[in-house]
Short mmCIF file of C-alpha atoms and ligand atoms in Angstrom, two decimals:
data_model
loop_
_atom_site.label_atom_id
_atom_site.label_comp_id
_atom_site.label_asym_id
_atom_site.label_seq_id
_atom_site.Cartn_x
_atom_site.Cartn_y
_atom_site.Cartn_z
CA UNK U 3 0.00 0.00 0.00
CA UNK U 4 1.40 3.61 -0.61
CA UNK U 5 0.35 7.14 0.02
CA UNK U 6 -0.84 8.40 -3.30
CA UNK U 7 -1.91 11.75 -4.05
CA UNK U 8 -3.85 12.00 -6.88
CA UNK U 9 -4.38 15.70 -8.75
CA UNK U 10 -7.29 16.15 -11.75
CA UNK U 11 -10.79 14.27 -11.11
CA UNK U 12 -11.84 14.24 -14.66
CA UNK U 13 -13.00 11.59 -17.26
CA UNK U 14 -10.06 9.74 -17.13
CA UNK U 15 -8.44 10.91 -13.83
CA UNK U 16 -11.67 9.51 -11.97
CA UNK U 17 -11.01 5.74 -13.38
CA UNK U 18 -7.84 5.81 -12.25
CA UNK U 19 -8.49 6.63 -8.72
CA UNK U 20 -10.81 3.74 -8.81
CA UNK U 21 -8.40 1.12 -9.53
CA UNK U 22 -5.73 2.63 -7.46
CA UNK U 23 -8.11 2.52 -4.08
CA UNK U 24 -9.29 -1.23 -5.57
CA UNK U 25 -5.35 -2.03 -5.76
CA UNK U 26 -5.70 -0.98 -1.49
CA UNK U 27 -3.68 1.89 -1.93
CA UNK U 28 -4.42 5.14 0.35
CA UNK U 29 -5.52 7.93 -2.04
CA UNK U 30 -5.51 11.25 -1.46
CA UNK U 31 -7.48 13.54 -4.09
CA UNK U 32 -7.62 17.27 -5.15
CA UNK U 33 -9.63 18.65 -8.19
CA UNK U 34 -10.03 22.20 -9.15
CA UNK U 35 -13.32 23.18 -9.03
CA UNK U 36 -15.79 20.22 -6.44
CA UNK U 37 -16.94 17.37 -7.67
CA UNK U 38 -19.53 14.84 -6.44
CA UNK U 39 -17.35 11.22 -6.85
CA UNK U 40 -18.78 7.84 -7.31
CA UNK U 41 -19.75 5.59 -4.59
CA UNK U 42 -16.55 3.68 -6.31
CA UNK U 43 -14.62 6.83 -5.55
CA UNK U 44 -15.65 7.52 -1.23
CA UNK U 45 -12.46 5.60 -0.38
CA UNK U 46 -10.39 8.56 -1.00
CA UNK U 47 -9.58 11.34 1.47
CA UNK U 48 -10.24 14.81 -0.24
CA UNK U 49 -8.17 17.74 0.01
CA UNK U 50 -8.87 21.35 -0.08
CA UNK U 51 -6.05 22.80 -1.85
CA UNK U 52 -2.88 21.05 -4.31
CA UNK U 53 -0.41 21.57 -0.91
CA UNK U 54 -2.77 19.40 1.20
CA UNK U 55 -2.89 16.93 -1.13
CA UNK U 56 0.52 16.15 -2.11
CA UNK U 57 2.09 16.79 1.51
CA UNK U 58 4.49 14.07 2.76
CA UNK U 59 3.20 11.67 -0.21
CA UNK U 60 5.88 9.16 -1.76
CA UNK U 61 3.71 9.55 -5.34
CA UNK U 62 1.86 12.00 -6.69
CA UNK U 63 -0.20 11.51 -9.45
CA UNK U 64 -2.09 13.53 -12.04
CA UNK U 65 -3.93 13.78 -15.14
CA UNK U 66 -4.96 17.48 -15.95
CA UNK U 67 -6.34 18.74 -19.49
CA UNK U 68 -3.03 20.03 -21.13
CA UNK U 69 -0.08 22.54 -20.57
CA UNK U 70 -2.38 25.09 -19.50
CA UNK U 71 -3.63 22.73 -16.55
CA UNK U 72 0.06 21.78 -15.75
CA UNK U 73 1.61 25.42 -15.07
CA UNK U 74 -1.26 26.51 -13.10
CA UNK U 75 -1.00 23.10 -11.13
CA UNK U 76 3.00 22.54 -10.68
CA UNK U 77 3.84 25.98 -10.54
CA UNK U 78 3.28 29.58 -8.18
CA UNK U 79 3.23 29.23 -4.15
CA UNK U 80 0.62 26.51 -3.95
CA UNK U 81 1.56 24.65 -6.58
CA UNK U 82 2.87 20.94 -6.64
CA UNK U 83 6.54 21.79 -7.04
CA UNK U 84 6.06 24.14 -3.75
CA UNK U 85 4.39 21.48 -1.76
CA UNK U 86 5.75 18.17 -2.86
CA UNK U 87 7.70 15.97 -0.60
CA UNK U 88 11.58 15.92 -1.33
CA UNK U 89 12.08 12.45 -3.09
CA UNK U 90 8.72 11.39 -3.93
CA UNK U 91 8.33 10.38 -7.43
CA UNK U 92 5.20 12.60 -9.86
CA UNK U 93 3.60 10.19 -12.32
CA UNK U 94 1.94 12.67 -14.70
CA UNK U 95 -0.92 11.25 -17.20
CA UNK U 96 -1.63 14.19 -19.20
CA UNK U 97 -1.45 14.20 -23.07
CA UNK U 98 0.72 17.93 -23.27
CA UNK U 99 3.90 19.22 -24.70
CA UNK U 100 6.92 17.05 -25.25
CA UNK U 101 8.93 20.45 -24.45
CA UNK U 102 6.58 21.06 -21.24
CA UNK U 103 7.22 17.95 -20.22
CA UNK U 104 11.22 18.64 -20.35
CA UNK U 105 10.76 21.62 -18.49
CA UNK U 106 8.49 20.56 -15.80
CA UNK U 107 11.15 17.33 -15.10
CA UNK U 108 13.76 20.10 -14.53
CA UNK U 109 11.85 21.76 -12.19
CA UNK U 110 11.23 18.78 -10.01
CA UNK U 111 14.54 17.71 -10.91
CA UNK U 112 15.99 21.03 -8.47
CA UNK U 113 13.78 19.42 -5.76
CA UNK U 114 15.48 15.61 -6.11
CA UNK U 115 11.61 14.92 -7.40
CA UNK U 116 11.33 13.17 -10.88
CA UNK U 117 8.50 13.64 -12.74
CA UNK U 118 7.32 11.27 -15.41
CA UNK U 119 5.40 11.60 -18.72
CA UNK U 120 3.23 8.51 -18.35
CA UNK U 121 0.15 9.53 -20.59
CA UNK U 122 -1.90 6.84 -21.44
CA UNK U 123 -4.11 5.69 -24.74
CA UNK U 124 -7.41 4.20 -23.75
CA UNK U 125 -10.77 6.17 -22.93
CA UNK U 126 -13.24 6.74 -20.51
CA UNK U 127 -14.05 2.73 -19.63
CA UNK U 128 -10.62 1.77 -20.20
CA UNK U 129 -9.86 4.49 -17.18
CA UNK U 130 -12.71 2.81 -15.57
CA UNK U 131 -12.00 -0.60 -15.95
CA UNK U 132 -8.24 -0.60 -15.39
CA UNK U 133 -7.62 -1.23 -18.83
CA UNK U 134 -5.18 1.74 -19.73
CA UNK U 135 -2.10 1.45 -22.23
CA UNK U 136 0.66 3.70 -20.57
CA UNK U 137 4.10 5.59 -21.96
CA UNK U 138 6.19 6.32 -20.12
CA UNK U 139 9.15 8.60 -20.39
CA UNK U 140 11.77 9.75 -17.36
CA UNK U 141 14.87 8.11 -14.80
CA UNK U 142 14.51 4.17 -15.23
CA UNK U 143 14.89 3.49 -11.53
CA UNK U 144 11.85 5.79 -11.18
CA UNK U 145 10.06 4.58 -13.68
CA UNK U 146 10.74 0.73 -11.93
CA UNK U 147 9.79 2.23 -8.81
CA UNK U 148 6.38 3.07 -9.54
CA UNK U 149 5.24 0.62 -12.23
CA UNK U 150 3.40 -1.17 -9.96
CA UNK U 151 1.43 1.51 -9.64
CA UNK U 152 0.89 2.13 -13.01
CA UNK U 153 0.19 -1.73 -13.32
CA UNK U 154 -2.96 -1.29 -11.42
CA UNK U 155 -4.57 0.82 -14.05
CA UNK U 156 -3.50 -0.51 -16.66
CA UNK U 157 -3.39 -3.56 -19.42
CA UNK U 158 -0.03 -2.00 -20.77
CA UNK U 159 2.92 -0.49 -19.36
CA UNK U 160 5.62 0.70 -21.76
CA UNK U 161 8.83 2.43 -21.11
CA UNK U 162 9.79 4.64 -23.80
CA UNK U 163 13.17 6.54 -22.56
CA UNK U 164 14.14 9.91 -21.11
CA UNK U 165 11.81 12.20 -20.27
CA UNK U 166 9.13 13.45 -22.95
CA UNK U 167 9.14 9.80 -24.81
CA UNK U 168 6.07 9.18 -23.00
CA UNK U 169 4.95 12.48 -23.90
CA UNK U 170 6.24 12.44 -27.70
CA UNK U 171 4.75 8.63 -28.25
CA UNK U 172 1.52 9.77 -26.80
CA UNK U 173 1.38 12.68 -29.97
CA UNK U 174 2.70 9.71 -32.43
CA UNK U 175 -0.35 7.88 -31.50
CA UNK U 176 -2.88 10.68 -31.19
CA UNK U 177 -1.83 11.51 -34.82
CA UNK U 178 -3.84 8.49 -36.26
CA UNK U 179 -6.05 8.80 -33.50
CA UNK U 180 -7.10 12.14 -34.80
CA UNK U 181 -7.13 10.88 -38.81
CA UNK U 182 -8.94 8.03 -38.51
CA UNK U 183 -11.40 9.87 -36.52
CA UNK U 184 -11.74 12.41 -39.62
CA UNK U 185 -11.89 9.58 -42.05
CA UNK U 186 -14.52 7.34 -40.09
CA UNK U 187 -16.55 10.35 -40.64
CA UNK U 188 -15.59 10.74 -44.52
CA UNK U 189 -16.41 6.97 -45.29
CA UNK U 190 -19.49 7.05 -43.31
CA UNK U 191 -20.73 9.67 -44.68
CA UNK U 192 -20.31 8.34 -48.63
CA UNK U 193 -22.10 4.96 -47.13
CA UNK U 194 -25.07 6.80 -45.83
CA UNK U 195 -24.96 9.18 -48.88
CA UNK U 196 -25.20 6.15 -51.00
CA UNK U 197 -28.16 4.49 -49.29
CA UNK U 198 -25.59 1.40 -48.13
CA UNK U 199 -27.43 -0.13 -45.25
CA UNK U 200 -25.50 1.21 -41.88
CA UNK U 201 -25.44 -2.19 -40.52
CA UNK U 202 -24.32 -4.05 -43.35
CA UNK U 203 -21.69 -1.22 -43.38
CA UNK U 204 -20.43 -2.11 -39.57
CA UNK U 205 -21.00 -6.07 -40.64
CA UNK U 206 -18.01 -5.62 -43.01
CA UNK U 207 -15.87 -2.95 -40.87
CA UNK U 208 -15.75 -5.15 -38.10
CA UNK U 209 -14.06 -7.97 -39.96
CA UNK U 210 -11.56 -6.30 -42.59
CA UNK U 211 -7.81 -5.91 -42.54
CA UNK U 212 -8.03 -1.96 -42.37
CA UNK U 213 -10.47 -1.66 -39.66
CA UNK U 214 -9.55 -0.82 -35.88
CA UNK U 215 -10.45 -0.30 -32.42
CA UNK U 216 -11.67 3.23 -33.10
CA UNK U 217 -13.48 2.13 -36.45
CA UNK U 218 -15.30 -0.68 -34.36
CA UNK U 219 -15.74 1.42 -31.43
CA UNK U 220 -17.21 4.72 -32.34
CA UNK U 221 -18.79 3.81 -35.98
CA UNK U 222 -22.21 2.49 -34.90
CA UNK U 223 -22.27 5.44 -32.37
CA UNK U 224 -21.81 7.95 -34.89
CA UNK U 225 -24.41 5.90 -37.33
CA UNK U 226 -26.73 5.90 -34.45
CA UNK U 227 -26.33 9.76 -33.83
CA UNK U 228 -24.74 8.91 -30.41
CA UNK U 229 -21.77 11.56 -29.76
CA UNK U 230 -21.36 11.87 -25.49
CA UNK U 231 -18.14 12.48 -24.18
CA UNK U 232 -16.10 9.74 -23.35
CA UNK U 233 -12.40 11.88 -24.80
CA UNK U 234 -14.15 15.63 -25.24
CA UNK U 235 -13.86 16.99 -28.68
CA UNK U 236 -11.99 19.96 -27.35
CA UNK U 237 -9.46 18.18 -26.37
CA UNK U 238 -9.13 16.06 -29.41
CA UNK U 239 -8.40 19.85 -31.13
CA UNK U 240 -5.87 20.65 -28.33
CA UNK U 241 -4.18 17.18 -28.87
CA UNK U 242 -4.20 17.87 -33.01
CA UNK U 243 -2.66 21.46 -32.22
CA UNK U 244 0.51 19.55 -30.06
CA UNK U 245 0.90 17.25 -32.51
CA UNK U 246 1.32 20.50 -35.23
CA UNK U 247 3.94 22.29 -32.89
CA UNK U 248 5.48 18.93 -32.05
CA UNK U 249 6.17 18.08 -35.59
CA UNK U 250 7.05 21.52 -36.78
CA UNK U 251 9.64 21.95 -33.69
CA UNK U 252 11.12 18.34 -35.42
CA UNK U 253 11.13 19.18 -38.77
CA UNK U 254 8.41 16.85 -39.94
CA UNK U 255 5.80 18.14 -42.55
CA UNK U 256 2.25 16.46 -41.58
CA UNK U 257 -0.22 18.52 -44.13
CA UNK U 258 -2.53 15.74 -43.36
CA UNK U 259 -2.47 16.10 -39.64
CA UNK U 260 -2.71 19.97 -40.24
CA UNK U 261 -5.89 20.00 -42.35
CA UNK U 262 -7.79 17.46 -39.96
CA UNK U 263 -6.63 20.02 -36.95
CA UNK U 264 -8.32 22.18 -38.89
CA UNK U 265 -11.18 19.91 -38.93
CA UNK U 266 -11.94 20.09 -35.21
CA UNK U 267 -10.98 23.60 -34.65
CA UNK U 268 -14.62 24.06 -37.36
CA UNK U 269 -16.18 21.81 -34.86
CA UNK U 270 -15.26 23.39 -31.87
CA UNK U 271 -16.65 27.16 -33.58
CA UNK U 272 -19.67 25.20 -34.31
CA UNK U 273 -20.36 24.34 -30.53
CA UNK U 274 -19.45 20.80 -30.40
CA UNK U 275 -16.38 20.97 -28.02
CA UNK U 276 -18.32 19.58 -25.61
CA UNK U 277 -19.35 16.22 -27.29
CA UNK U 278 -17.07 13.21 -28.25
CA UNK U 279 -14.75 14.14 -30.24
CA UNK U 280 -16.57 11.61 -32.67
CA UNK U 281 -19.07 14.46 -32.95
CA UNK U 282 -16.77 15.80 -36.10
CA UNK U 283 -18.90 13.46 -37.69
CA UNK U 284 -21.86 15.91 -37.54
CA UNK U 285 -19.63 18.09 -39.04
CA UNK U 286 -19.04 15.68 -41.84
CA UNK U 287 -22.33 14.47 -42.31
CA UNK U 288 -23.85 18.03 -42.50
CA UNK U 289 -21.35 18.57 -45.30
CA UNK U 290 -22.19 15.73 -47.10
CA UNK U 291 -25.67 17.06 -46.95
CA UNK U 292 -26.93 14.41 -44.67
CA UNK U 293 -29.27 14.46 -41.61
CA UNK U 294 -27.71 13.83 -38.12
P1 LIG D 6 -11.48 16.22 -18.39
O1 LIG D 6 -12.60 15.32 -18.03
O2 LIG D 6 -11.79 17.49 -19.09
O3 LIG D 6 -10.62 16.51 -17.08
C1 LIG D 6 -9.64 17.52 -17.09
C2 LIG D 6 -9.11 17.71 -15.68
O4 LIG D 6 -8.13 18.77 -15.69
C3 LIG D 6 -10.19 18.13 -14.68
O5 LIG D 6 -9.89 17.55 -13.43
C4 LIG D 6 -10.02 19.64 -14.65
O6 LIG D 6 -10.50 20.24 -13.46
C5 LIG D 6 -8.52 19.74 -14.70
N1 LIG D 6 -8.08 21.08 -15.08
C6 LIG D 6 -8.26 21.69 -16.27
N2 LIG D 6 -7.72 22.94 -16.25
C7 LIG D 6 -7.19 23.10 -15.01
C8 LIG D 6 -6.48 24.15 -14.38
N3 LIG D 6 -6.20 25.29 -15.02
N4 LIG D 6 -6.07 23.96 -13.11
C9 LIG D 6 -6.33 22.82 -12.46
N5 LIG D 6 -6.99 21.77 -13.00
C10 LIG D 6 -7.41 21.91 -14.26
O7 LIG D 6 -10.46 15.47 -19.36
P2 LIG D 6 -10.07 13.91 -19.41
O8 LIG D 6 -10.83 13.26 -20.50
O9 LIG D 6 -10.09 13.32 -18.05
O10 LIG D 6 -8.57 14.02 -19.96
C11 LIG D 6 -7.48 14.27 -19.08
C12 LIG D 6 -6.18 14.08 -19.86
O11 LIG D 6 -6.13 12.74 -20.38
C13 LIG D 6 -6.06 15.02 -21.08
O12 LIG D 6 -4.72 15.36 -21.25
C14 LIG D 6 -6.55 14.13 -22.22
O13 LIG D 6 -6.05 14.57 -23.47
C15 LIG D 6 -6.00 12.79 -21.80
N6 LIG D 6 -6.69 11.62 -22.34
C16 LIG D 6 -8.05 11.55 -22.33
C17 LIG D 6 -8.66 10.43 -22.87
C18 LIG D 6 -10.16 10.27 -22.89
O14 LIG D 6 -10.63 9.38 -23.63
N7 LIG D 6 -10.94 11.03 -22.15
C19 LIG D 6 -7.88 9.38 -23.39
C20 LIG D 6 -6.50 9.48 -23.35
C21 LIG D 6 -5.90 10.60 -22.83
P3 LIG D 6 -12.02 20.80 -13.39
O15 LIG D 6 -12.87 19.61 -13.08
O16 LIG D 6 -11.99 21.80 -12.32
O17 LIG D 6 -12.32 21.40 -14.74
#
């Protein structure tokens, strides 16, 4: 059992304090703004402020929306860097900027603390059910120290390398993430358009070479008109922007990635930030002159 505090009570961040109080650990929790938990959830002590949270804890763990989130969370008097016992070890689940990352490990790096990108692939019931796929980036004998930890959440733990391979893997994967989200929506919409039964349509994407996960996973939802938020559409356009600066910053031209960024930022003006980010499809079934 270990003292854990745990920092960002969202979609995902909510999961993962599940399976770390099922594992028996001792979870301490802070979110931003109050939240009513999940009966799952009453196991965990909750704390008032980031400093209350994270004193004397051997691991700290978070999973905030994005760089934004971070700063205002690490940084400033009450921040995690402030507060955070000497030593412990910061496992840190968000999906942000390799070069954030860098800079955030040398901060806690002046305090003897090492903090690790460990972002994680996997949605809402993956969070949930303990089912996450994490990379990891940071100091090995850190990383060793707390995959245990990590174990408990997840069906996959990978180590990457130094700090920001977690980070820079997580972006990799995003990238077709983010295009075979946009061309789901493309090839559904020339089905419907067509009159092809949505079914039969499914029927055949569940058993071909080029389908996936995501294909199997969101394409009846998006046929059925189903779009709540299990990975927020707003964040799916803050993940596409990363992946733009990350690339640029390494010399890599992805035009493709850049035009489907410019997808979601559309859907985001149009109001749909809020849904899954499968709700581009609305966006691409409107254009195609279809109904929802
Ligand atoms: P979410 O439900 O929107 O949760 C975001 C969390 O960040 C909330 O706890 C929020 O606090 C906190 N936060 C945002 N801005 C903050 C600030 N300025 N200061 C302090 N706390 C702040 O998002 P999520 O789906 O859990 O995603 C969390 C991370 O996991 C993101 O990096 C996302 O890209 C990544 N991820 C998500 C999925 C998914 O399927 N959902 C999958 C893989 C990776 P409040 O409650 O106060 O707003």
């Amino acid at each position: 059992m270990t003292e854990i505090a745990f920092l960002g009570l969202g979609i995902m961040g909510r999961g993962m304090v599940r399976n770390l109080l099922k594992a028996g650990h001792d979870v301490t929790v802070w979110n931003r703004s109050s939240r009513a938990l999940e009966d799952d959830l009453a196991g965990a002590t909750v704390a008032a402020t980031i400093a209350e949270a994270v004193a004397g804890k051997p691991v700290v763990a978070l999973c905030l929306t994005g760089p934004d989130a971070q700063r205002e969370v690490y940084e400033g008097e009450g921040g995690l860097l402030a507060h955070v016992a000497p030593e412990a070890t910061v496992i840190d689940a968000t999906t942000t900027d390799p070069e954030v990352t860098v800079d955030l490990f040398a901060q806690g790096q002046s305090r003897a603390v090492p903090v690790l990108d460990c972002p994680v692939f996997g949605s809402k019931g993956e969070a949930w059910e303990g089912r996450l796929d994490f990379v990891c980036g940071g100091p090995p004998a850190a990383f060793d120290s707390v995959k245990p930890i990590l174990e408990t959440m997840a069906a996959t733990v990978h180590y990457l390398g130094p700090t920001g391979s977690g980070a820079r893997m997580k972006l990799v994967g995003n990238l077709l993430v983010a295009a075979q989200m946009a061309s789901l929506g493309e090839a559904l919409s020339l089905a419907r358009k067509t009159g092809l039964n949505p079914d039969a349509v499914m029927g055949v994407l569940d058993v071909t070479d080029f389908s996936s996960g995501l294909i199997r996973g969101v394409g009846r939802a998006s046929l059925g008109g189903a779009f709540e938020p299990f990975f927020y559409l707003k964040h799916m356009l803050k993940d596409a922007r990363l992946i733009g600066t990350f690339a640029k910053a390494s010399g890599v031209p992805v035009p493709n990635a850049g035009q489907i960024a410019e997808f979601y930022q559309t859907a985001v003006n149009r109001g749909l930030g809020d849904l899954n980010a499968s709700a581009l499809h609305k966006l691409q079934f409107e254009a195609a002159g279809l109904e929802d």
